[in-house]
Amino acid sequence: MGGTSDRYRPEVRGLIAEVLELPVERVTDELSFGDVSEWDSLGHMDLLMALEARYGIPLDEDLIARLVSLPAICSYLEERAHA
């Protein structure tokens, strides 16, 4: 995926891999919530808490439903950076 959200991609990809205890190679643009057993509802909340701690992303219902893939997270971070 090209574009400005690439600046967040390596760090977010590593964070997803770390939190979900996945090899970083498995964290691709196609991977999303529910695709692997590690990214279940508990794994998703762990990931969102890590994103909150690292980037100050608030935990609200809309974001819980929106931030379900690497591209979605990177796009959101880019939107916040330009807000």
Short mmCIF file of N, CA and C in Angstrom, two decimals:
data_model
loop_
_atom_site.label_atom_id
_atom_site.label_comp_id
_atom_site.label_asym_id
_atom_site.label_seq_id
_atom_site.Cartn_x
_atom_site.Cartn_y
_atom_site.Cartn_z
N MET A 1 0.85 -1.18 0.00
CA MET A 1 0.00 0.00 0.00
C MET A 1 0.88 1.23 0.00
N GLY A 2 0.68 2.13 -0.93
CA GLY A 2 1.44 3.36 -0.96
C GLY A 2 0.73 4.43 -0.18
N GLY A 3 1.38 5.58 -0.10
CA GLY A 3 0.70 6.69 0.53
C GLY A 3 1.31 7.07 1.85
N THR A 4 0.72 8.09 2.43
CA THR A 4 1.30 8.67 3.62
C THR A 4 1.19 7.79 4.85
N SER A 5 0.23 6.87 4.89
CA SER A 5 0.11 6.03 6.08
C SER A 5 1.29 5.07 6.21
N ASP A 6 2.16 5.01 5.17
CA ASP A 6 3.34 4.16 5.23
C ASP A 6 4.27 4.55 6.38
N ARG A 7 4.22 5.79 6.81
CA ARG A 7 5.14 6.20 7.87
C ARG A 7 4.84 5.49 9.18
N TYR A 8 3.61 5.05 9.39
CA TYR A 8 3.25 4.33 10.61
C TYR A 8 3.37 2.82 10.47
N ARG A 9 3.38 2.35 9.24
CA ARG A 9 3.29 0.91 8.96
C ARG A 9 4.31 0.05 9.70
N PRO A 10 5.61 0.33 9.64
CA PRO A 10 6.56 -0.58 10.32
C PRO A 10 6.33 -0.69 11.82
N GLU A 11 6.09 0.45 12.47
CA GLU A 11 5.90 0.42 13.92
C GLU A 11 4.58 -0.26 14.29
N VAL A 12 3.51 0.05 13.59
CA VAL A 12 2.21 -0.56 13.89
C VAL A 12 2.25 -2.05 13.58
N ARG A 13 2.89 -2.41 12.49
CA ARG A 13 3.02 -3.83 12.14
C ARG A 13 3.74 -4.59 13.26
N GLY A 14 4.83 -4.01 13.76
CA GLY A 14 5.56 -4.63 14.86
C GLY A 14 4.74 -4.71 16.13
N LEU A 15 3.95 -3.67 16.39
CA LEU A 15 3.10 -3.66 17.59
C LEU A 15 2.03 -4.74 17.50
N ILE A 16 1.40 -4.88 16.35
CA ILE A 16 0.39 -5.94 16.17
C ILE A 16 1.04 -7.30 16.40
N ALA A 17 2.20 -7.52 15.80
CA ALA A 17 2.90 -8.80 15.95
C ALA A 17 3.24 -9.06 17.42
N GLU A 18 3.73 -8.04 18.10
CA GLU A 18 4.11 -8.19 19.51
C GLU A 18 2.91 -8.50 20.39
N VAL A 19 1.86 -7.71 20.25
CA VAL A 19 0.69 -7.87 21.12
C VAL A 19 0.00 -9.20 20.87
N LEU A 20 -0.12 -9.58 19.61
CA LEU A 20 -0.84 -10.82 19.28
C LEU A 20 0.08 -12.04 19.27
N GLU A 21 1.37 -11.81 19.53
CA GLU A 21 2.37 -12.88 19.56
C GLU A 21 2.37 -13.66 18.25
N LEU A 22 2.46 -12.90 17.16
CA LEU A 22 2.53 -13.46 15.82
C LEU A 22 3.87 -13.11 15.20
N PRO A 23 4.38 -13.95 14.30
CA PRO A 23 5.56 -13.54 13.53
C PRO A 23 5.20 -12.30 12.70
N VAL A 24 6.09 -11.35 12.64
CA VAL A 24 5.79 -10.10 11.94
C VAL A 24 5.43 -10.36 10.47
N GLU A 25 5.96 -11.43 9.89
CA GLU A 25 5.65 -11.76 8.49
C GLU A 25 4.16 -12.06 8.29
N ARG A 26 3.49 -12.48 9.33
CA ARG A 26 2.05 -12.80 9.22
C ARG A 26 1.18 -11.55 9.28
N VAL A 27 1.75 -10.44 9.70
CA VAL A 27 0.97 -9.20 9.80
C VAL A 27 1.06 -8.47 8.46
N THR A 28 0.07 -8.73 7.62
CA THR A 28 0.00 -8.13 6.29
C THR A 28 -1.23 -7.23 6.20
N ASP A 29 -1.36 -6.54 5.09
CA ASP A 29 -2.54 -5.69 4.89
C ASP A 29 -3.82 -6.50 4.86
N GLU A 30 -3.72 -7.76 4.49
CA GLU A 30 -4.91 -8.60 4.39
C GLU A 30 -5.37 -9.15 5.74
N LEU A 31 -4.47 -9.22 6.71
CA LEU A 31 -4.82 -9.77 8.03
C LEU A 31 -5.74 -8.80 8.76
N SER A 32 -6.80 -9.32 9.34
CA SER A 32 -7.69 -8.45 10.11
C SER A 32 -8.29 -9.22 11.28
N PHE A 33 -8.97 -8.49 12.11
CA PHE A 33 -9.62 -9.03 13.30
C PHE A 33 -10.41 -10.28 12.93
N GLY A 34 -10.17 -11.36 13.68
CA GLY A 34 -10.89 -12.61 13.47
C GLY A 34 -10.25 -13.56 12.49
N ASP A 35 -9.23 -13.11 11.74
CA ASP A 35 -8.59 -13.99 10.75
C ASP A 35 -7.74 -15.08 11.38
N VAL A 36 -7.17 -14.81 12.53
CA VAL A 36 -6.34 -15.78 13.24
C VAL A 36 -6.84 -15.88 14.67
N SER A 37 -6.61 -17.01 15.29
CA SER A 37 -7.14 -17.20 16.65
C SER A 37 -6.58 -16.18 17.64
N GLU A 38 -5.38 -15.70 17.39
CA GLU A 38 -4.78 -14.72 18.30
C GLU A 38 -5.49 -13.37 18.26
N TRP A 39 -6.13 -13.06 17.13
CA TRP A 39 -6.82 -11.78 17.00
C TRP A 39 -8.31 -11.99 17.21
N ASP A 40 -8.62 -12.45 18.42
CA ASP A 40 -10.01 -12.60 18.84
C ASP A 40 -10.40 -11.34 19.60
N SER A 41 -11.53 -11.35 20.28
CA SER A 41 -11.99 -10.14 20.97
C SER A 41 -11.03 -9.71 22.07
N LEU A 42 -10.44 -10.66 22.78
CA LEU A 42 -9.48 -10.30 23.83
C LEU A 42 -8.19 -9.76 23.22
N GLY A 43 -7.72 -10.40 22.17
CA GLY A 43 -6.53 -9.91 21.47
C GLY A 43 -6.76 -8.51 20.91
N HIS A 44 -7.97 -8.27 20.41
CA HIS A 44 -8.30 -6.95 19.86
C HIS A 44 -8.26 -5.89 20.96
N MET A 45 -8.80 -6.20 22.12
CA MET A 45 -8.75 -5.23 23.22
C MET A 45 -7.31 -5.00 23.69
N ASP A 46 -6.51 -6.06 23.74
CA ASP A 46 -5.09 -5.89 24.09
C ASP A 46 -4.40 -4.97 23.09
N LEU A 47 -4.69 -5.18 21.81
CA LEU A 47 -4.10 -4.34 20.77
C LEU A 47 -4.56 -2.89 20.91
N LEU A 48 -5.83 -2.68 21.14
CA LEU A 48 -6.33 -1.31 21.30
C LEU A 48 -5.73 -0.63 22.52
N MET A 49 -5.53 -1.36 23.60
CA MET A 49 -4.89 -0.77 24.78
C MET A 49 -3.44 -0.41 24.48
N ALA A 50 -2.74 -1.23 23.70
CA ALA A 50 -1.37 -0.92 23.31
C ALA A 50 -1.34 0.31 22.41
N LEU A 51 -2.30 0.42 21.49
CA LEU A 51 -2.39 1.61 20.63
C LEU A 51 -2.69 2.85 21.46
N GLU A 52 -3.55 2.72 22.46
CA GLU A 52 -3.85 3.84 23.34
C GLU A 52 -2.59 4.29 24.08
N ALA A 53 -1.83 3.32 24.60
CA ALA A 53 -0.62 3.65 25.35
C ALA A 53 0.44 4.30 24.46
N ARG A 54 0.60 3.80 23.26
CA ARG A 54 1.66 4.30 22.38
C ARG A 54 1.28 5.58 21.66
N TYR A 55 0.04 5.67 21.20
CA TYR A 55 -0.36 6.80 20.35
C TYR A 55 -1.43 7.69 20.95
N GLY A 56 -1.93 7.34 22.13
CA GLY A 56 -2.98 8.15 22.75
C GLY A 56 -4.33 7.99 22.08
N ILE A 57 -4.54 6.87 21.39
CA ILE A 57 -5.82 6.62 20.73
C ILE A 57 -6.86 6.31 21.79
N PRO A 58 -7.97 7.04 21.81
CA PRO A 58 -9.01 6.76 22.81
C PRO A 58 -9.73 5.46 22.51
N LEU A 59 -10.12 4.77 23.56
CA LEU A 59 -10.89 3.55 23.39
C LEU A 59 -12.36 3.91 23.38
N ASP A 60 -12.94 4.02 22.20
CA ASP A 60 -14.38 4.25 22.12
C ASP A 60 -14.98 3.25 21.13
N GLU A 61 -16.29 3.12 21.18
CA GLU A 61 -16.99 2.11 20.38
C GLU A 61 -16.70 2.21 18.90
N ASP A 62 -16.69 3.42 18.37
CA ASP A 62 -16.46 3.60 16.94
C ASP A 62 -15.08 3.09 16.54
N LEU A 63 -14.07 3.40 17.35
CA LEU A 63 -12.72 2.98 17.00
C LEU A 63 -12.51 1.48 17.22
N ILE A 64 -13.16 0.93 18.22
CA ILE A 64 -13.06 -0.52 18.44
C ILE A 64 -13.53 -1.25 17.18
N ALA A 65 -14.58 -0.76 16.56
CA ALA A 65 -15.12 -1.38 15.35
C ALA A 65 -14.32 -1.01 14.10
N ARG A 66 -13.65 0.12 14.11
CA ARG A 66 -12.95 0.61 12.92
C ARG A 66 -11.52 0.09 12.79
N LEU A 67 -10.81 -0.02 13.89
CA LEU A 67 -9.38 -0.33 13.84
C LEU A 67 -9.15 -1.84 13.83
N VAL A 68 -9.47 -2.47 12.71
CA VAL A 68 -9.47 -3.93 12.65
C VAL A 68 -8.45 -4.50 11.66
N SER A 69 -7.54 -3.67 11.17
CA SER A 69 -6.50 -4.14 10.26
C SER A 69 -5.33 -3.16 10.28
N LEU A 70 -4.20 -3.60 9.76
CA LEU A 70 -3.03 -2.73 9.67
C LEU A 70 -3.34 -1.48 8.85
N PRO A 71 -3.92 -1.58 7.65
CA PRO A 71 -4.23 -0.36 6.90
C PRO A 71 -5.21 0.56 7.63
N ALA A 72 -6.20 0.00 8.30
CA ALA A 72 -7.18 0.83 9.01
C ALA A 72 -6.52 1.60 10.15
N ILE A 73 -5.63 0.95 10.88
CA ILE A 73 -4.94 1.62 11.99
C ILE A 73 -4.02 2.71 11.45
N CYS A 74 -3.25 2.41 10.41
CA CYS A 74 -2.34 3.40 9.84
C CYS A 74 -3.09 4.60 9.27
N SER A 75 -4.21 4.35 8.59
CA SER A 75 -5.01 5.45 8.05
C SER A 75 -5.55 6.34 9.16
N TYR A 76 -6.02 5.72 10.24
CA TYR A 76 -6.53 6.50 11.36
C TYR A 76 -5.43 7.37 11.97
N LEU A 77 -4.24 6.80 12.15
CA LEU A 77 -3.14 7.57 12.72
C LEU A 77 -2.78 8.75 11.82
N GLU A 78 -2.81 8.52 10.51
CA GLU A 78 -2.52 9.60 9.57
C GLU A 78 -3.59 10.69 9.64
N GLU A 79 -4.85 10.30 9.73
CA GLU A 79 -5.94 11.27 9.87
C GLU A 79 -5.75 12.12 11.12
N ARG A 80 -5.40 11.46 12.22
CA ARG A 80 -5.18 12.19 13.49
C ARG A 80 -4.03 13.16 13.37
N ALA A 81 -2.98 12.76 12.66
CA ALA A 81 -1.80 13.61 12.52
C ALA A 81 -2.13 14.89 11.75
N HIS A 82 -3.13 14.83 10.88
CA HIS A 82 -3.50 16.00 10.08
C HIS A 82 -4.74 16.72 10.59
N ALA A 83 -5.25 16.29 11.73
CA ALA A 83 -6.46 16.92 12.27
C ALA A 83 -6.11 18.18 13.04
#
